[in-house]
Tab-separated table of C-alpha atoms and ligand atoms in Angstrom:
chain	number	residue	atom	x	y	z
P	1	MET	CA	10.869	-32.963	52.197
P	2	GLU	CA	10.831	-32.441	48.447
P	3	LYS	CA	7.313	-32.359	46.951
P	4	ASN	CA	7.873	-35.185	44.510
P	5	ILE	CA	9.146	-37.542	47.189
P	6	HIS	CA	6.182	-36.718	49.378
P	7	ARG	CA	3.892	-37.464	46.461
P	8	LYS	CA	5.484	-40.878	45.928
P	9	LEU	CA	5.049	-41.682	49.602
P	10	GLN	CA	1.461	-40.548	49.461
P	11	ILE	CA	0.587	-42.730	46.467
P	12	ASN	CA	2.231	-45.692	48.113
P	13	HIS	CA	0.373	-45.239	51.387
P	14	THR	CA	-3.004	-44.516	49.817
P	15	ARG	CA	-2.878	-47.403	47.391
P	16	ASN	CA	-1.615	-49.813	50.018
P	17	LYS	CA	-4.557	-48.934	52.267
P	18	GLN	CA	-7.008	-49.292	49.384
P	19	GLN	CA	-5.594	-52.538	48.046
P	20	ASP	CA	-4.625	-54.143	51.359
P	21	HIS	CA	-4.898	-57.927	50.940
P	22	THR	CA	-4.796	-58.906	54.599
P	23	ALA	CA	-8.556	-59.310	55.003
P	24	LEU	CA	-8.607	-61.663	52.026
P	25	MET	CA	-5.636	-63.519	53.416
P	26	ASP	CA	-7.161	-63.870	56.891
P	27	GLU	CA	-10.384	-65.145	55.385
P	28	ALA	CA	-8.617	-67.636	53.120
P	29	VAL	CA	-6.633	-69.023	56.019
P	30	THR	CA	-9.741	-69.451	58.159
P	31	ASN	CA	-11.076	-71.727	55.427
P	32	PHE	CA	-7.886	-73.698	54.935
P	33	ARG	CA	-8.283	-77.454	55.261
P	34	TYR	CA	-5.353	-79.490	54.045
P	35	GLU	CA	-7.656	-82.297	52.870
P	36	ASP	CA	-9.164	-79.916	50.325
P	37	CYS	CA	-5.928	-79.326	48.430
P	38	GLN	CA	-3.629	-82.161	49.421
P	39	ASN	CA	-3.629	-83.747	45.972
P	40	GLU	CA	-2.495	-80.805	43.912
P	41	TYR	CA	0.438	-78.502	43.324
P	42	TRP	CA	0.517	-75.147	45.101
P	43	ASN	CA	3.381	-73.648	43.123
P	44	PRO	CA	4.725	-73.965	39.596
P	45	GLU	CA	6.334	-77.398	39.407
P	46	GLU	CA	9.914	-76.126	39.382
P	47	PHE	CA	9.282	-74.648	42.821
P	48	SER	CA	9.320	-77.955	44.626
P	49	LEU	CA	11.645	-79.113	47.371
P	50	LEU	CA	14.702	-80.732	45.742
P	51	TYR	CA	13.323	-80.150	42.254
P	52	GLY	CA	15.689	-81.334	39.523
P	53	THR	CA	17.746	-83.511	41.880
P	54	PRO	CA	17.962	-87.326	41.877
P	55	LEU	CA	15.197	-87.436	44.506
P	56	TRP	CA	12.840	-85.530	42.236
P	57	GLU	CA	13.725	-87.715	39.255
P	58	GLN	CA	12.769	-90.913	41.012
P	59	SER	CA	9.736	-89.634	42.944
P	60	THR	CA	6.218	-90.795	42.165
P	61	GLN	CA	3.596	-88.243	41.168
P	62	HIS	CA	2.203	-88.307	44.708
P	63	GLN	CA	5.635	-87.694	46.214
P	64	ARG	CA	6.238	-84.832	43.790
P	65	ILE	CA	3.050	-83.171	44.929
P	66	ILE	CA	4.239	-83.409	48.524
P	67	LEU	CA	7.639	-81.981	47.564
P	68	ASN	CA	5.846	-79.110	45.872
P	69	GLN	CA	3.793	-78.417	49.006
P	70	LEU	CA	6.853	-78.734	51.232
P	71	TYR	CA	8.606	-76.079	49.170
P	72	TRP	CA	5.749	-73.765	50.123
P	73	VAL	CA	6.050	-74.706	53.785
P	74	ALA	CA	9.840	-74.287	53.902
P	75	TYR	CA	9.902	-71.152	51.784
P	76	TYR	CA	7.358	-69.317	53.877
P	77	SER	CA	8.928	-70.413	57.142
P	78	GLN	CA	11.902	-68.335	56.021
P	79	ILE	CA	9.591	-65.445	55.231
P	80	VAL	CA	8.124	-65.683	58.750
P	81	SER	CA	11.593	-65.071	60.193
P	82	ALA	CA	12.153	-62.141	57.889
P	83	GLU	CA	8.811	-60.612	58.783
P	84	ILE	CA	9.322	-60.946	62.524
P	85	ALA	CA	12.546	-58.967	62.134
P	86	THR	CA	10.779	-56.467	59.889
P	87	ILE	CA	8.139	-55.708	62.502
P	88	PHE	CA	10.838	-54.823	65.003
P	89	PHE	CA	13.003	-52.736	62.681
P	90	ASN	CA	9.987	-50.945	61.217
P	91	GLN	CA	9.348	-49.706	64.745
P	92	THR	CA	12.892	-48.659	65.552
P	93	SER	CA	13.347	-47.016	62.157
P	94	ALA	CA	10.052	-45.212	62.490
P	95	ALA	CA	11.337	-43.787	65.777
P	96	GLY	CA	14.481	-42.559	63.994
P	97	LEU	CA	12.468	-41.092	61.113
P	98	TYR	CA	9.751	-39.459	63.182
P	99	ALA	CA	12.347	-37.127	64.641
P	100	GLN	CA	12.396	-35.276	61.297
P	101	GLU	CA	9.888	-32.608	60.322
P	102	ASP	CA	7.033	-34.014	58.168
P	103	PHE	CA	7.991	-37.655	58.316
P	104	ARG	CA	4.721	-38.774	59.830
P	105	LEU	CA	3.510	-40.249	56.549
P	106	ILE	CA	6.464	-42.636	56.433
P	107	CYS	CA	5.805	-43.764	59.990
P	108	ASP	CA	2.109	-44.333	59.269
P	109	THR	CA	3.101	-46.410	56.249
P	110	LEU	CA	5.411	-48.525	58.379
P	111	ASP	CA	2.660	-49.086	60.956
P	112	LEU	CA	0.365	-50.355	58.218
P	113	GLU	CA	3.101	-52.629	56.904
P	114	SER	CA	3.777	-54.115	60.338
P	115	ALA	CA	0.079	-54.949	60.734
P	116	GLN	CA	0.204	-56.650	57.357
P	117	GLU	CA	3.278	-58.640	58.383
P	118	ARG	CA	1.392	-59.989	61.389
P	119	SER	CA	-1.382	-61.228	59.142
P	120	HIS	CA	1.140	-62.827	56.769
P	121	ILE	CA	2.935	-64.593	59.603
P	122	HIS	CA	-0.347	-65.935	60.912
P	123	ALA	CA	-1.262	-67.280	57.473
P	124	PHE	CA	2.062	-68.958	56.784
P	125	ARG	CA	2.272	-70.600	60.179
P	126	THR	CA	-1.329	-71.774	60.288
P	127	ILE	CA	-1.050	-73.517	56.941
P	128	ALA	CA	2.449	-74.888	57.462
P	129	LYS	CA	1.663	-76.372	60.881
P	130	GLN	CA	-1.464	-78.082	59.640
P	131	VAL	CA	0.382	-79.570	56.674
P	132	GLU	CA	3.335	-80.831	58.672
P	133	GLN	CA	1.131	-82.347	61.358
P	134	ALA	CA	-0.915	-84.139	58.713
P	135	LEU	CA	2.114	-85.425	56.790
P	136	PHE	CA	4.609	-86.184	59.524
P	137	GLY	CA	2.820	-85.902	62.868
P	138	GLU	CA	5.500	-83.363	63.843
P	139	LEU	CA	6.833	-80.000	62.736
P	140	ILE	CA	9.941	-80.083	60.550
P	141	PHE	CA	10.353	-76.734	58.860
P	142	THR	CA	7.964	-74.798	61.083
P	143	TYR	CA	9.313	-73.579	64.394
P	144	PRO	CA	7.829	-71.863	67.454
P	145	MET	CA	7.375	-68.096	67.396
P	146	ARG	CA	10.546	-66.228	68.225
P	147	GLY	CA	11.994	-62.762	68.682
P	148	PRO	CA	13.698	-60.691	66.026
P	149	PHE	CA	17.321	-61.184	67.051
P	150	THR	CA	17.797	-64.796	66.073
P	151	GLU	CA	19.147	-66.350	62.924
P	152	THR	CA	16.524	-67.449	60.445
P	153	MET	CA	15.296	-71.026	60.800
P	154	VAL	CA	18.150	-72.689	59.016
P	155	TYR	CA	21.254	-70.673	58.759
P	156	ALA	CA	24.907	-70.792	57.836
P	157	ASP	CA	27.591	-72.650	59.716
P	158	THR	CA	26.925	-70.870	62.959
P	159	ASN	CA	27.856	-71.573	66.540
P	160	ALA	CA	26.905	-70.194	69.935
P	161	LEU	CA	29.467	-67.412	69.752
P	162	LYS	CA	28.471	-66.261	66.272
P	163	THR	CA	24.789	-66.416	67.193
P	164	TRP	CA	25.435	-64.293	70.271
P	165	TRP	CA	27.484	-61.797	68.260
P	166	LYS	CA	24.784	-61.460	65.611
P	167	LYS	CA	22.200	-60.865	68.318
P	168	ILE	CA	24.308	-58.107	69.868
P	169	GLN	CA	24.820	-56.444	66.488
P	170	LEU	CA	21.115	-56.489	65.678
P	171	GLN	CA	20.190	-55.115	69.085
P	172	TYR	CA	22.793	-52.381	68.772
P	173	PHE	CA	21.621	-51.458	65.298
P	174	GLY	CA	18.025	-51.249	66.542
P	175	LEU	CA	19.110	-48.965	69.341
P	176	ILE	CA	21.187	-46.541	67.302
P	177	SER	CA	18.886	-46.421	64.287
P	178	ALA	CA	16.019	-45.374	66.568
P	179	ASN	CA	17.974	-42.193	67.235
P	180	ASN	CA	19.608	-41.586	63.868
P	181	THR	CA	17.631	-40.734	60.753
P	182	PHE	CA	20.335	-41.725	58.280
P	183	LEU	CA	20.722	-45.160	59.834
P	184	ALA	CA	16.966	-45.552	60.024
P	185	CYS	CA	16.894	-44.958	56.264
P	186	GLN	CA	19.776	-47.338	55.834
P	187	TYR	CA	17.737	-50.181	57.259
P	188	PHE	CA	15.569	-49.825	54.180
P	189	THR	CA	18.514	-50.379	51.852
P	190	VAL	CA	18.961	-53.787	53.412
P	191	ARG	CA	15.214	-54.403	53.518
P	192	GLY	CA	14.952	-53.352	49.860
P	193	VAL	CA	17.697	-55.733	48.789
P	194	ARG	CA	16.126	-58.598	50.681
P	195	THR	CA	12.675	-57.903	49.301
P	196	LEU	CA	14.079	-57.570	45.794
P	197	ASN	CA	15.330	-61.115	46.118
P	198	GLY	CA	11.988	-62.276	47.505
P	199	LYS	CA	10.184	-60.763	44.557
P	200	LEU	CA	12.188	-62.812	42.060
P	201	VAL	CA	10.606	-66.009	43.337
P	202	GLN	CA	7.348	-64.678	44.754
P	203	HIS	CA	6.389	-63.248	41.394
P	204	LYS	CA	6.497	-66.764	39.959
P	205	LEU	CA	4.669	-68.250	42.933
P	206	SER	CA	1.933	-65.626	42.669
P	207	ASN	CA	1.584	-66.234	38.927
P	208	TYR	CA	0.475	-69.764	39.699
P	209	TYR	CA	-2.728	-68.371	41.189
P	210	GLN	CA	-3.151	-65.621	38.630
P	211	LYS	CA	-2.825	-68.018	35.718
P	212	HIS	CA	-4.839	-70.810	37.306
P	213	SER	CA	-7.651	-71.966	35.026
P	214	HIS	CA	-10.158	-71.351	37.860
P	215	PRO	CA	-8.501	-68.891	40.239
P	216	GLU	CA	-11.391	-69.038	42.729
P	217	ALA	CA	-10.880	-72.806	42.985
P	218	ALA	CA	-7.085	-72.553	43.277
P	219	PRO	CA	-5.545	-74.098	46.407
P	220	ILE	CA	-5.614	-71.665	49.328
P	221	PRO	CA	-1.806	-71.612	49.788
P	222	ALA	CA	-1.464	-70.423	46.176
P	223	LYS	CA	-3.940	-67.620	46.903
P	224	VAL	CA	-1.969	-66.702	50.005
P	225	SER	CA	1.209	-66.489	47.891
P	226	TYR	CA	-0.565	-64.046	45.611
P	227	TYR	CA	-2.042	-61.888	48.395
P	228	HIS	CA	1.334	-61.758	50.085
P	229	PHE	CA	3.064	-60.780	46.856
P	230	MET	CA	0.620	-57.911	46.377
P	231	ASP	CA	1.100	-56.489	49.890
P	232	GLU	CA	4.849	-56.830	49.657
P	233	SER	CA	4.940	-54.790	46.458
P	234	PHE	CA	4.115	-51.752	48.550
P	235	HIS	CA	6.714	-52.726	51.122
P	236	PHE	CA	9.362	-52.941	48.441
P	237	ASN	CA	8.251	-49.551	47.210
P	238	SER	CA	8.598	-47.931	50.652
P	239	SER	CA	12.075	-49.441	50.977
P	240	THR	CA	13.014	-47.922	47.632
P	241	ILE	CA	11.598	-44.473	48.337
P	242	ILE	CA	13.199	-44.263	51.766
P	243	SER	CA	16.597	-45.641	50.834
P	244	HIS	CA	16.929	-43.897	47.457
P	245	ASP	CA	14.942	-40.660	47.825
P	246	VAL	CA	14.262	-39.773	51.447
P	247	VAL	CA	17.926	-40.296	52.287
P	248	THR	CA	18.821	-37.458	49.888
P	249	CYS	CA	16.863	-35.002	52.086
P	250	LEU	CA	19.289	-35.630	54.952
P	251	LYS	CA	22.764	-34.341	55.711
P	252	PRO	CA	25.488	-36.526	54.101
P	253	PRO	CA	26.445	-39.399	56.403
P	254	THR	CA	29.319	-39.131	58.856
P	255	ALA	CA	32.176	-41.632	58.741
P	256	PHE	CA	30.521	-43.638	61.513
P	257	GLU	CA	27.173	-43.704	59.731
P	258	ARG	CA	28.860	-44.832	56.526
P	259	LEU	CA	30.633	-47.576	58.399
P	260	VAL	CA	27.444	-48.907	59.987
P	261	ALA	CA	25.566	-48.696	56.674
P	262	ASN	CA	28.267	-50.642	54.881
P	263	LEU	CA	28.526	-53.245	57.607
P	264	GLY	CA	24.779	-53.775	57.300
P	265	LEU	CA	25.002	-54.434	53.604
P	266	TRP	CA	28.059	-56.606	54.039
P	267	GLY	CA	26.055	-58.677	56.541
P	268	CYS	CA	23.334	-58.990	53.937
P	269	GLN	CA	25.858	-60.322	51.434
P	270	ARG	CA	26.979	-62.832	54.038
P	271	ASP	CA	23.381	-63.925	54.635
P	272	HIS	CA	22.916	-64.352	50.889
P	273	PHE	CA	26.223	-66.039	50.203
P	274	HIS	CA	24.950	-69.612	49.928
P	275	PHE	CA	22.461	-71.149	47.576
P	276	SER	CA	20.476	-74.294	48.135
P	277	ALA	CA	19.758	-77.180	45.783
P	278	ALA	CA	16.871	-78.108	48.079
P	279	ILE	CA	15.096	-74.760	47.888
P	280	ASN	CA	15.614	-72.575	44.863
P	281	GLY	CA	15.409	-68.929	45.876
P	282	ILE	CA	16.421	-69.136	49.516
P	283	PHE	CA	20.056	-68.729	50.320
P	284	TRP	CA	20.313	-71.274	53.089
P	285	TYR	CA	23.443	-73.079	54.086
P	286	GLU	CA	22.610	-76.565	52.965
P	287	PRO	CA	24.339	-78.650	55.675
P	288	ALA	CA	22.080	-76.946	58.225
P	289	LEU	CA	19.182	-78.481	56.298
P	290	TYR	CA	20.467	-82.067	56.177
P	291	GLY	CA	18.686	-83.160	59.367
P	292	LYS	CA	15.348	-81.905	58.096
P	293	ILE	CA	15.668	-83.520	54.678
P	294	TYR	CA	16.659	-86.760	56.397
P	295	ARG	CA	13.449	-86.683	58.443
P	296	VAL	CA	11.391	-86.131	55.294
P	297	LEU	CA	13.044	-89.093	53.559
P	298	ARG	CA	12.543	-91.361	56.568
P	299	SER	CA	8.878	-90.358	56.925
P	300	ARG	CA	6.005	-92.428	55.628
P	301	ILE	CA	5.980	-90.336	52.462
P	302	PHE	CA	9.291	-91.718	51.228
P	303	GLU	CA	9.783	-94.679	53.580
P	304	MET	CA	13.523	-94.847	53.037
P	305	SER	CA	15.865	-96.834	55.244
P	306	ASP	CA	18.648	-94.983	57.025
P	307	LYS	CA	21.130	-96.183	54.405
P	308	ASP	CA	18.961	-95.284	51.401
P	309	ALA	CA	18.100	-91.874	52.800
P	310	LYS	CA	21.761	-91.009	53.316
P	311	GLU	CA	22.737	-92.293	49.896
P	312	MET	CA	19.975	-90.233	48.304
P	313	MET	CA	21.112	-87.151	50.201
P	314	ARG	CA	24.698	-87.729	49.143
P	315	ARG	CA	23.610	-87.774	45.513
P	316	CYS	CA	21.347	-84.724	45.865
P	317	PHE	CA	23.771	-82.545	47.763
P	318	THR	CA	27.235	-83.525	46.587
P	319	GLN	CA	26.638	-83.971	42.873
P	320	GLU	CA	25.738	-81.515	40.191
P	321	SER	CA	22.087	-81.535	39.126
P	322	GLU	CA	19.587	-79.449	37.242
P	323	GLY	CA	18.154	-78.287	40.573
P	324	LEU	CA	21.549	-77.035	41.678
P	325	GLN	CA	22.058	-75.192	38.385
P	326	ARG	CA	18.697	-73.472	38.746
P	327	SER	CA	19.408	-72.358	42.291
P	328	PHE	CA	22.804	-71.040	41.293
P	329	SER	CA	21.214	-69.132	38.455
P	330	THR	CA	18.725	-67.517	40.882
P	331	HIS	CA	21.671	-66.583	43.106
P	332	GLN	CA	23.427	-64.934	40.151
P	333	GLU	CA	20.304	-63.050	39.153
P	334	ALA	CA	19.841	-61.831	42.719
P	335	MET	CA	23.435	-60.667	42.915
P	336	LYS	CA	23.174	-58.730	39.658
P	337	SER	CA	19.866	-57.184	40.779
P	338	TYR	CA	21.382	-56.021	44.067
P	339	GLN	CA	24.271	-54.383	42.189
P	340	VAL	CA	21.868	-52.356	40.094
P	341	TYR	CA	19.620	-51.570	43.068
P	342	VAL	CA	22.445	-50.006	45.101
P	343	GLU	CA	24.155	-48.322	42.109
P	344	LYS	CA	23.242	-44.753	43.095
P	345	LEU	CA	24.178	-44.986	46.770
P	346	ASP	CA	27.489	-43.189	46.723
P	347	TYR	CA	28.426	-43.878	50.340
P	348	LEU	CA	28.831	-47.612	49.758
P	349	TRP	CA	32.155	-49.412	49.683
P	350	GLN	CA	33.172	-50.786	46.294
P	351	ARG	CA	32.859	-54.325	47.616
P	352	ASN	CA	29.244	-53.687	48.497
P	353	ARG	CA	28.526	-52.109	45.117
P	354	ASP	CA	30.037	-55.110	43.377
P	355	MET	CA	28.492	-57.629	45.775
P	356	SER	CA	31.932	-59.138	45.677
P	357	LEU	CA	31.406	-61.483	48.608
P	358	MET	CA	28.381	-63.131	47.003
P	359	ALA	CA	30.308	-63.284	43.751
P	360	THR	CA	32.906	-65.606	45.246
P	361	ASN	CA	30.448	-68.477	45.564
P	362	SER	CA	30.185	-70.959	42.718
P	363	ILE	CA	28.936	-74.451	41.930
P	364	SER	CA	32.362	-75.971	42.481
P	365	ARG	CA	32.679	-74.218	45.830
P	366	TYR	CA	29.196	-75.418	46.777
P	367	LEU	CA	30.079	-79.008	45.912
P	368	ALA	CA	33.353	-78.869	47.835
P	369	THR	CA	31.510	-77.553	50.915
P	370	GLN	CA	28.868	-80.267	50.696
P	371	LYS	CA	31.372	-83.073	50.226
P	372	ASN	CA	33.205	-81.933	53.268
P	373	ALA	CA	30.121	-81.375	55.420
P	374	PHE	CA	28.418	-84.577	54.368
P	375	LYS	CA	31.278	-86.683	55.758
P	376	SER	CA	30.287	-85.697	59.270
P	377	PHE	CA	26.533	-86.064	58.796
E	1	MET	CA	-0.301	-69.014	14.234
E	2	ALA	CA	1.304	-66.962	16.948
E	3	GLU	CA	2.764	-63.619	15.997
E	4	PHE	CA	6.144	-62.573	17.245
E	5	CYS	CA	7.497	-59.254	18.471
E	6	THR	CA	11.117	-58.237	18.842
E	7	ILE	CA	12.364	-56.202	21.773
E	8	SER	CA	15.655	-54.445	21.194
E	9	PHE	CA	17.833	-52.386	23.491
E	10	PRO	CA	19.666	-49.798	21.373
E	11	GLY	CA	22.646	-48.191	23.045
E	12	SER	CA	23.350	-51.256	25.166
E	13	ASP	CA	25.155	-54.554	24.658
E	14	PHE	CA	22.036	-56.628	25.145
E	15	VAL	CA	20.927	-58.697	22.175
E	16	PRO	CA	17.320	-58.346	20.974
E	17	ILE	CA	14.746	-60.785	22.315
E	18	THR	CA	11.896	-62.259	20.297
E	19	LEU	CA	8.687	-63.133	22.095
E	20	GLU	CA	5.224	-64.190	21.177
E	21	CYS	CA	3.082	-61.051	21.092
E	22	ASP	CA	0.836	-60.191	24.066
E	23	GLN	CA	3.397	-61.262	26.618
E	24	ASN	CA	4.090	-59.310	29.771
E	25	LEU	CA	7.654	-58.020	29.759
E	26	SER	CA	8.264	-58.757	33.434
E	27	GLU	CA	7.920	-62.461	32.759
E	28	HIS	CA	10.618	-62.493	30.103
E	29	LEU	CA	13.104	-59.746	30.731
E	30	THR	CA	15.617	-60.118	33.523
E	31	ILE	CA	18.551	-58.070	34.686
E	32	GLN	CA	20.710	-60.651	32.927
E	33	ASN	CA	19.187	-60.437	29.448
E	34	SER	CA	18.196	-56.742	29.455
E	35	PRO	CA	18.985	-53.410	31.103
E	36	VAL	CA	15.680	-53.549	33.031
E	37	LEU	CA	15.517	-54.243	36.764
E	38	PHE	CA	12.134	-55.316	38.090
E	39	GLY	CA	11.363	-54.612	41.724
E	40	CYS	CA	7.726	-54.719	42.831
E	41	ARG	CA	6.484	-56.008	39.446
E	42	THR	CA	3.099	-54.440	40.096
E	43	GLY	CA	3.545	-50.928	38.747
E	44	ILE	CA	4.271	-49.080	41.961
E	45	CYS	CA	8.011	-48.761	42.603
E	46	GLY	CA	9.401	-47.357	39.354
E	47	THR	CA	12.498	-49.607	39.341
E	48	CYS	CA	11.540	-50.757	35.844
E	49	LEU	CA	11.101	-47.244	34.429
E	50	VAL	CA	12.113	-47.189	30.740
E	51	GLU	CA	11.376	-45.436	27.472
E	52	VAL	CA	9.483	-47.640	25.071
E	53	ILE	CA	9.510	-46.710	21.397
E	54	GLY	CA	6.951	-48.692	19.415
E	55	ASN	CA	3.292	-49.173	18.915
E	56	ILE	CA	1.785	-50.408	22.186
E	57	SER	CA	-1.351	-49.536	24.120
E	58	PRO	CA	-1.224	-46.401	26.275
E	59	PRO	CA	-0.831	-46.625	30.063
E	60	GLN	CA	-3.814	-47.243	32.326
E	61	PRO	CA	-4.624	-44.437	34.805
E	62	GLU	CA	-2.679	-46.048	37.680
E	63	GLU	CA	0.470	-46.360	35.577
E	64	GLN	CA	-0.083	-42.835	34.267
E	65	GLU	CA	-0.231	-41.479	37.817
E	66	MET	CA	3.120	-43.095	38.620
E	67	LEU	CA	4.699	-41.851	35.381
E	68	GLU	CA	3.731	-38.281	36.208
E	69	THR	CA	5.644	-38.573	39.466
E	70	LEU	CA	8.594	-40.528	38.150
E	71	ALA	CA	9.262	-39.166	34.677
E	72	ALA	CA	7.068	-36.180	33.860
E	73	ASN	CA	9.433	-35.020	31.105
E	74	TYR	CA	9.603	-38.247	29.138
E	75	PRO	CA	6.686	-38.682	26.753
E	76	HIS	CA	7.587	-42.330	26.027
E	77	ALA	CA	8.233	-43.317	29.633
E	78	ARG	CA	6.607	-46.577	30.738
E	79	LEU	CA	6.770	-49.020	33.598
E	80	ALA	CA	8.100	-52.136	31.895
E	81	CYS	CA	6.260	-54.411	34.316
E	82	GLN	CA	2.927	-52.981	33.153
E	83	VAL	CA	3.576	-53.328	29.456
E	84	ASN	CA	2.139	-55.997	27.179
E	85	ILE	CA	3.931	-55.965	23.890
E	86	THR	CA	1.924	-56.011	20.690
E	87	SER	CA	4.553	-54.848	18.173
E	88	ASN	CA	8.314	-54.574	17.824
E	89	VAL	CA	9.664	-52.172	20.428
E	90	GLU	CA	12.891	-50.448	21.409
E	91	ILE	CA	13.612	-50.090	25.092
E	92	HIS	CA	15.937	-47.519	26.620
E	93	LYS	CA	16.757	-47.288	30.289
E	94	ILE	CA	15.903	-43.839	31.733
H	1	FES	S1	8.839	-53.220	38.880
H	1	FES	FE1	7.991	-51.778	40.193
H	1	FES	S2	6.979	-50.455	38.864
H	1	FES	FE2	7.673	-52.028	37.573
């Protein structure tokens, strides 16, 4: 491996070990009591569930605080899914990478990252479960632990066949990338793109703690956002080094390897096709979220009747709003960032370089989808 | 009264941006209003590597260590996410 690349890997590994935030995160979570921070925001205000929609406009201050906290809960439930998958693919990729001379450092880095992911998952779930139990007496966005081959919590218009097919593809990719160094590296292109998107929002969430007037007294979930952001910076860096630099130390990909790499990125575009007025920064398929939003509106926090809840949802999801504009703008920024991130990877299809699938979504397309889907809700 | 600094991007189509001084670039520049892509935003990944021409404080040792690995031959190289602007600057993508 080229000296400079090795040096980059070394800095990343050494600094990650030195600045590891998992002990702080574990400690913070041990001290988490919802009562201590139930009356304050945990994120900047614009990162609230359904921010800038008719629901937000007519909510009381107390309800807005809950919507802000529920954004945290829903957002990090998505991150839990992503991190469960990461733990698995870190392992299989490490197997594929370890087969090369002097790749031990990369594998050690991935081991450290997987241990950090386990701490993150524990933190997100512990807080989210406590909050949802306290607010609703049941779990809405949080779900039981699961394996790595499932769709994330709320996903696109899927069905049993598509779910099965995705599972098979992920299992197959895990299997072949464990025995193929190029494909093992390729996993990090997808991981890099996904983390790049995460960083767009997580940077703002982590700023809430950093700019808090008394950071030590900031709500624990805000601290957790910051600690997570810091750990993930190193993860993004490993993705970049492996997918941009380490890959250049290998033989050029075969036609099959190129195909699999491109299919992986195409799948990522599919996963990031939608945008959500409910949660800015997560590319969920909104109709899959209707049932959960309905339960929130019927809960004692909003106390809406069946009719009022549905009418409110119709207005939030099928009409243009500031919240929808903001989410669309995040989607556009993500798409542009991905284009630049993959610019130098010459084995990619043009449609992956241009992110042309993501580019076909728009506000009018979103509204048409919602109007159609809402009829059968 | 707040002082303002202008960030321009010569050689690109991006229009200059005016900010209050002492702002961190990563909170104001995006891939849509500038040629800079931010990745980690904590000075480790080098995605935001640029040349900065202008009068700003020199890099801290951690940034310096990264710059030696990423752009040893560029005396004005900086990690945009680590830069606080204190004067008008020109930014070029490396
Ligand atoms: S964004 Fe990673 S070093 Fe600046």
